[in-house]
Protein backbone atom coordinates (compact mmCIF):
# COMPACT_ATOMS: atom_id res chain seq x y z
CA UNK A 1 0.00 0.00 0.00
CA UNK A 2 2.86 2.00 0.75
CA UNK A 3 4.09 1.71 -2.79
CA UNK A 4 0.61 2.53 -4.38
CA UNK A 5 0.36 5.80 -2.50
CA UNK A 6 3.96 6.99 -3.69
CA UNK A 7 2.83 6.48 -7.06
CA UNK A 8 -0.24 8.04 -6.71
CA UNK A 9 1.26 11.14 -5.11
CA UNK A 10 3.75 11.19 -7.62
CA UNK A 11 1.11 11.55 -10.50
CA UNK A 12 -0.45 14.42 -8.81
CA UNK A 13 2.19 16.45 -8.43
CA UNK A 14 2.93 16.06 -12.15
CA UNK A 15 -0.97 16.80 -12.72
CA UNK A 16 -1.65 19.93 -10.84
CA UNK A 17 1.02 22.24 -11.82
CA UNK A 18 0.04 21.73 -15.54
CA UNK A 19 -3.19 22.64 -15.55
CA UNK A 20 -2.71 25.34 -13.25
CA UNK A 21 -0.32 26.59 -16.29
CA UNK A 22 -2.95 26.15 -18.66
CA UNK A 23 -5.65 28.13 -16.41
CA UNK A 24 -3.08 30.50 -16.21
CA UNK A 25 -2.35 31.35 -19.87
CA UNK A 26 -5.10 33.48 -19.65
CA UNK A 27 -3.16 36.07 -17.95
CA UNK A 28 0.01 35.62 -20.14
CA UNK A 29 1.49 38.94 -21.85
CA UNK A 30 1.90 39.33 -25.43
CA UNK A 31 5.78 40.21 -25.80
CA UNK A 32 6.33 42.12 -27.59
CA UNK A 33 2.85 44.32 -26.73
CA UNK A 34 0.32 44.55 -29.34
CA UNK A 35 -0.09 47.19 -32.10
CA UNK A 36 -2.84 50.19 -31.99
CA UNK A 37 -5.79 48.27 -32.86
CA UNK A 38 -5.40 45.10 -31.71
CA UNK A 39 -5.70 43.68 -28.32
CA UNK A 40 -3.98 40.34 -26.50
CA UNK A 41 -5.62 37.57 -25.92
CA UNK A 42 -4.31 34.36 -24.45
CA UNK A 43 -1.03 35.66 -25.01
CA UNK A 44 -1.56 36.15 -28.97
CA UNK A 45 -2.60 39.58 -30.88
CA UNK A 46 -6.16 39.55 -32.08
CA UNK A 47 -8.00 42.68 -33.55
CA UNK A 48 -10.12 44.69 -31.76
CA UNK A 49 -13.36 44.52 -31.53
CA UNK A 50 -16.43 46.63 -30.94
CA UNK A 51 -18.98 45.98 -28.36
CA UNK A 52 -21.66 46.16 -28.47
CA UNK A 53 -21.52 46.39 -32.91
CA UNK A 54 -21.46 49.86 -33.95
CA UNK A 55 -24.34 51.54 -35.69
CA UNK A 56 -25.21 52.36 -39.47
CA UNK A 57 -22.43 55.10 -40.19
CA UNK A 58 -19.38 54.26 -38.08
CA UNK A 59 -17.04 51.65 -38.66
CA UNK A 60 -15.44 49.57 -35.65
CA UNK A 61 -11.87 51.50 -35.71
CA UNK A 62 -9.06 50.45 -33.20
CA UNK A 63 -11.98 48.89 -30.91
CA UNK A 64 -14.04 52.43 -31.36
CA UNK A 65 -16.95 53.36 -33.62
CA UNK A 66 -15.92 56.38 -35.67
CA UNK A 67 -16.93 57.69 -38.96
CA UNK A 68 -14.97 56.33 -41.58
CA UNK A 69 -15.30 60.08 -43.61
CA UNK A 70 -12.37 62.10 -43.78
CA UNK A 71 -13.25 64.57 -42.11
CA UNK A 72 -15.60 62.82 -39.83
CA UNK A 73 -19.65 64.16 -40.12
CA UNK A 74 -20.94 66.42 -38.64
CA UNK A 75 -23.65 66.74 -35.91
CA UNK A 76 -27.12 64.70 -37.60
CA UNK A 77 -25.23 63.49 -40.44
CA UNK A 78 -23.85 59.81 -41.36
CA UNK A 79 -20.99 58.65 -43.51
CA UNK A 80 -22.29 56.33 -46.71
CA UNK A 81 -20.68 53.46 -48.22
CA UNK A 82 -18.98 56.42 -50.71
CA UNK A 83 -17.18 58.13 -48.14
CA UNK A 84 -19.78 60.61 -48.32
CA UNK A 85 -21.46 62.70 -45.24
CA UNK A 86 -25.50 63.24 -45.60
CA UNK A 87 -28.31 64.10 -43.25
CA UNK A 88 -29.62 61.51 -40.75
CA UNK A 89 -33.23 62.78 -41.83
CA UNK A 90 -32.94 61.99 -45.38
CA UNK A 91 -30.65 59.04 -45.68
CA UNK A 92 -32.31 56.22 -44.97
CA UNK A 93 -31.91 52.60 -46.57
CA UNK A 94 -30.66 53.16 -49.83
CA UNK A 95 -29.83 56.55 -49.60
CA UNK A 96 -26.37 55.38 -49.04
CA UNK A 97 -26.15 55.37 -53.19
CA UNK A 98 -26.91 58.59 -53.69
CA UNK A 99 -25.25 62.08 -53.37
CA UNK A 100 -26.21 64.87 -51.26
CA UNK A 101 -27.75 67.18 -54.53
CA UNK A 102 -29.99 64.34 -55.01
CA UNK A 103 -31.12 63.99 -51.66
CA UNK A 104 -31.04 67.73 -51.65
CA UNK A 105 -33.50 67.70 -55.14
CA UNK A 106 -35.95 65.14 -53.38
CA UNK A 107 -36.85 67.16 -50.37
CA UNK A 108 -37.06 70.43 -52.68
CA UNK A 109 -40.72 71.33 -53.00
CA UNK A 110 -42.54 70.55 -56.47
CA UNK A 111 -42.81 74.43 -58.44
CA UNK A 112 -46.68 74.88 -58.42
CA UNK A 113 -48.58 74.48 -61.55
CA UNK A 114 -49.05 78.04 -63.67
CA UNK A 115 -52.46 79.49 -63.40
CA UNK A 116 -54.69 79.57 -66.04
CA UNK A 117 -55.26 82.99 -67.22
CA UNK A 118 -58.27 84.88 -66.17
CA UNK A 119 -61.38 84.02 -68.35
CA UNK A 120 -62.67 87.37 -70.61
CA UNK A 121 -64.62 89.72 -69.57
CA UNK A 122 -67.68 91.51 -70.75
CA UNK A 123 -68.14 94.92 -71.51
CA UNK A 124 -71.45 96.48 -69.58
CA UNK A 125 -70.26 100.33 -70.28
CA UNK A 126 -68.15 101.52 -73.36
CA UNK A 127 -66.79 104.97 -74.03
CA UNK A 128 -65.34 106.15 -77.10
CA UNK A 129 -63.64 109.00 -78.68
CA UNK A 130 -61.74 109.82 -81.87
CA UNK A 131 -61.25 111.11 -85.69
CA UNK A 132 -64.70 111.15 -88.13
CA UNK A 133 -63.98 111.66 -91.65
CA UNK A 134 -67.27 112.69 -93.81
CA UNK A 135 -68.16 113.00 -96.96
CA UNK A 136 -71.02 114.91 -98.33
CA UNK A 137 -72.83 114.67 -101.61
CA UNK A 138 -74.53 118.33 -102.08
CA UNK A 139 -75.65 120.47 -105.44
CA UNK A 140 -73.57 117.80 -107.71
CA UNK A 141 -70.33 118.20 -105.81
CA UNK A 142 -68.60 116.28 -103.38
CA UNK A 143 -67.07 117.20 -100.38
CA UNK A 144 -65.10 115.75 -97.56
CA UNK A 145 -63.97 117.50 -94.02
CA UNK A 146 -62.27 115.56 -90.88
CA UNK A 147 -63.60 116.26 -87.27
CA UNK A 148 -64.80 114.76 -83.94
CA UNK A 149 -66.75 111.93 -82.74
CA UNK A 150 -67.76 111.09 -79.07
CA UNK A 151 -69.92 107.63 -78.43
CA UNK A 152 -71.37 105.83 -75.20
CA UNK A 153 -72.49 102.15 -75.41
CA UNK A 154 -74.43 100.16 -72.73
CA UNK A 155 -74.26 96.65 -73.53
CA UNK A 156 -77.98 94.27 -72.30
CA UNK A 157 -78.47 90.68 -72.56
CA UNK A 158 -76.35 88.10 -70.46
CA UNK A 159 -73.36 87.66 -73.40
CA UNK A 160 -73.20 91.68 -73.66
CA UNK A 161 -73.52 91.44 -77.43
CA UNK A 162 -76.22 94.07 -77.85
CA UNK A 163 -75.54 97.51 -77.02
CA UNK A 164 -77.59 100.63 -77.08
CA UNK A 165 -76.28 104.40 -77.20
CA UNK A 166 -75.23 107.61 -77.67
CA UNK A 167 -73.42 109.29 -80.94
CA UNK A 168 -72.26 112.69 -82.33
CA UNK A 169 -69.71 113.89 -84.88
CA UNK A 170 -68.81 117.41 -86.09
CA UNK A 171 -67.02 117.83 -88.82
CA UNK A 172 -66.40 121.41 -90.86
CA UNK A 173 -63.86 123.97 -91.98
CA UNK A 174 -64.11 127.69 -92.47
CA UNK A 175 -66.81 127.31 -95.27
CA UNK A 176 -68.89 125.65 -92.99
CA UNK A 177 -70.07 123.09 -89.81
CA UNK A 178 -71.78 120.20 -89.81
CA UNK A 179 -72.70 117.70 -86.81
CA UNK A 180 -74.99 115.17 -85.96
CA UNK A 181 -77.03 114.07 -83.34
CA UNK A 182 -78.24 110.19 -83.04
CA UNK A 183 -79.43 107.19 -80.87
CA UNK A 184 -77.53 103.69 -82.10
CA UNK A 185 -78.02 100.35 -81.70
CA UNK A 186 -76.13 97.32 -82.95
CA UNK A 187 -74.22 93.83 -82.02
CA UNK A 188 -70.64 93.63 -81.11
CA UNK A 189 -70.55 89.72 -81.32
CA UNK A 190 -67.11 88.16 -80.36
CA UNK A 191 -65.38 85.97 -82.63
CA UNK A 192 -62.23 85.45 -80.92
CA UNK A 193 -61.10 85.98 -77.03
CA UNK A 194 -58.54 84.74 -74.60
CA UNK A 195 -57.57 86.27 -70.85
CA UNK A 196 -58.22 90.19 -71.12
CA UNK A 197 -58.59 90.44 -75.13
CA UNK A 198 -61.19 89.91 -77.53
CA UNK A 199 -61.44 90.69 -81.74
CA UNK A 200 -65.15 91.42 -82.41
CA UNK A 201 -67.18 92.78 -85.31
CA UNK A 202 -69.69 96.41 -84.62
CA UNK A 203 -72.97 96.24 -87.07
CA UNK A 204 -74.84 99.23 -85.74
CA UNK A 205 -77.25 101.49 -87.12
CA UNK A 206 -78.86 105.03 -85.91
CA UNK A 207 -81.29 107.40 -85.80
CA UNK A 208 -80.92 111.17 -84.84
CA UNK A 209 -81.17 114.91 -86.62
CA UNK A 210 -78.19 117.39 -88.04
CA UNK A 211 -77.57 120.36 -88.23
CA UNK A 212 -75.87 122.01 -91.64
CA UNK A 213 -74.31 125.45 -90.57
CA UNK A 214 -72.98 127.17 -94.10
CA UNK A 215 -72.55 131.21 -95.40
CA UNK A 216 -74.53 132.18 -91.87
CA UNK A 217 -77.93 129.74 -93.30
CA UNK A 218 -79.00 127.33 -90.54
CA UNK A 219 -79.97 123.48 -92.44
CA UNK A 220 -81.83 120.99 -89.96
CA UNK A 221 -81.90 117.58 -91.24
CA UNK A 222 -82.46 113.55 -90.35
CA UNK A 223 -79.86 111.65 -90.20
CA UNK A 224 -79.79 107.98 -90.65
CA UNK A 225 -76.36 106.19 -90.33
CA UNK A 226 -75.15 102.49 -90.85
CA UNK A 227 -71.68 101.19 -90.00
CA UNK A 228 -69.67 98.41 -89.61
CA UNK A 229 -65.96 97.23 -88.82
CA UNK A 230 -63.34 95.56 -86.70
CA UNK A 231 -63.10 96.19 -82.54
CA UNK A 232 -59.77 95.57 -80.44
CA UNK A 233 -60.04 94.79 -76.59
CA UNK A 234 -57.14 95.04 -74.62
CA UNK A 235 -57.83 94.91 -70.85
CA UNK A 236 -59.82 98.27 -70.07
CA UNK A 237 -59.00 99.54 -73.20
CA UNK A 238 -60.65 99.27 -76.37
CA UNK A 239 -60.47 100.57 -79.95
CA UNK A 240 -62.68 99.97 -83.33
CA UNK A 241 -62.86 101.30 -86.98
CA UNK A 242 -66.26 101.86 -88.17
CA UNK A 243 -67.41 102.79 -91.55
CA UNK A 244 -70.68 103.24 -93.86
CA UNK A 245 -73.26 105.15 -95.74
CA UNK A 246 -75.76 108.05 -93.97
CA UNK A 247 -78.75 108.76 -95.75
CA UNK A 248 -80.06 112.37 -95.07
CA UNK A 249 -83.82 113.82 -95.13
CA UNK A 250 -83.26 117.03 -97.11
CA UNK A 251 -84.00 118.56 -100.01
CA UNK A 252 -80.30 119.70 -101.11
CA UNK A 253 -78.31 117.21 -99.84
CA UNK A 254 -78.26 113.36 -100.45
CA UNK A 255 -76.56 111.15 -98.48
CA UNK A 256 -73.23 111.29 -96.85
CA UNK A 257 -70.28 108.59 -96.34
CA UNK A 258 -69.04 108.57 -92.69
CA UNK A 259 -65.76 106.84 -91.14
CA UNK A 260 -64.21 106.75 -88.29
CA UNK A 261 -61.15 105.65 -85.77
CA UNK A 262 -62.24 105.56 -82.14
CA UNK A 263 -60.10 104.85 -78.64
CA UNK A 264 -61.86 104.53 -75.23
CA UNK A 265 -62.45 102.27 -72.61
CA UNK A 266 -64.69 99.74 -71.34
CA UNK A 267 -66.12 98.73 -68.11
C-alpha cells in the first residue's frame, strides 16, 4: 500500500502544476505588446473589436466606432458606403447610393402648376372718342372735311352682345359746320377671345337729326347712319374702326359717307 500511495502522489504532483499553467495562460502577456488596434488575448494579438456592434455610419476602428469620412460628419449626419457625409433625416436605406444634390433635389418642393389665365370679360359700359372723316354729296359736288366723334355704349343681354347708345360727330372747316345728333343700336358679337382680349365685329345702325351750318344759313336735317368694322379689346382699353353710308332727309343734300377711328375704354 505503501508503494501505491507513492505512485499516486507522484502523479499528482505532475498533474496539478500543468493545468494550473494552462488556467493561467489566460493572464500571459503578449511580448512584444500589441499594435494600436489590436488587443492580447491568451497571449496572442487579435483585432479589436467593438462591443456592443457599432451603428449604421461608423465603422469599428481600433476597438471604437468612428466615422470612416475624412473629415468625420458632422452633428445629424452619417458617412455612406462612398465616403460621403448626408443628413440623418434623409438618408435612410438606400440613400447610401446617392449624393447629397440628389437627396437635396428630393426634399425640394414641387414648383406649383401656372395658373390659367383669367377668363374674358364683358363689356357692360363703353366709351369712345376719336377722328370722323365725312363725306357729303350736295348740289352735284362732293365734299369731304375731318372732325370729332364722341360715343357711349351700354351693352344688355347676359353675353353683352347688344348695345344701345349715344353718338355725335362734327365735322367742318371755315366754309362751314356740320354735326350730328343720333341714338344707335347694334351687335358687337365676339369671334375670338382669350384672358383680357377679344377681336369682335360692330354692325350698328342710328337714328338722330343734323344740323348744316354754311354762309350764316342754318340746315336741320335727319340723319340715318349704318356702319360696320373691326373692334380691339385690350384689358380696359378698347379701340374699333367703323365705316358706312348716312342717308339724309333734305332737299339739297343726299346722303353722306361717314368713317371713323375711335379709342376709349370699357367697363
Amino acid at each position: 500500500m505503501r508503494g501505491w500511495g507513492a505512485v499516486v502522489l507522484v502523479v499528482l504532483t505532475m498533474v496539478v502544476p500543468a493545468r494550473v499553467a494552462a488556467d493561467d495562460s489566460d493572464d500571459v502577456e503578449c511580448a512584444p505588446a500589441c499594435r494600436l488596434g489590436f488587443e492580447c488575448v491568451k497571449g496572442s494579438c487579435v483585432a479589436a473589436v467593438c462591443k456592443p456592434s457599432c451603428r449604421s455610419g461608423f465603422s469599428c476602428i481600433e476597438g471604437e466606432c468612428k466615422s470612416p469620412c475624412n473629415p468625420p460628419c458632422a452633428t445629424g449626419e452619417r458617412c455612406t458606403s462612398k465616403l460621403e457625409c448626408v443628413r440623418m433625416s434623409t438618408a435612410r436605406g438606400d440613400d447610401d447610393d446617392e449624393t447629397p444634390s440628389t437627396v437635396k433635389a428630393k426634399v425640394s418642393p414641387e414648383t406649383p402648376p401656372e395658373a390659367p389665365p383669367p377668363p374674358y370679360k364683358p363689356s357692360s359700359v363703353r366709351v369712345y372718342a376719336g377722328v370722323m372723316l365725312w363725306g357729303l354729296e350736295a348740289s352735284g359736288r362732293f365734299l369731304t372735311d375731318l372732325g370729332a366723334t364722341l360715343a357711349l355704349d351700354a351693352h344688355v343681354g347676359e353675353d353683352k352682345l347688344f348695345f344701345v347708345g349715344f353718338r355725335t360727330g362734327v365735322v367742318g372747316d371755315s366754309s362751314g359746320t356740320y354735326a350730328t345728333f343720333d341714338l344707335e343700336g347694334g351687335l358687337r358679337p365676339r369671334l375670338f377671345e382669350s384672358g383680357d382680349t377679344a377681336f369682335a365685329i360692330v354692325i350698328a345702325g342710328g337714328v338722330g337729326g343734323g344740323l348744316i351750318v354754311t354762309n350764316g344759313t342754318t340746315i336741320g336735317l335727319f340723319h340715318l347712319p349704318f356702319r360696320v368694322g373691326p373692334s380691339f379689346d385690350f384689358g380696359a382699353f378698347t379701340t374699333q374702326l367703323l365705316v358706312g353710308p348716312a342717308l339724309i332727309a333734305n332737299k339739297a343734300v343726299v346722303g353722306t359717307f361717314e368713317g371713323m377711328v375711335e379709342i376709349g375704354a370699357r367697363f
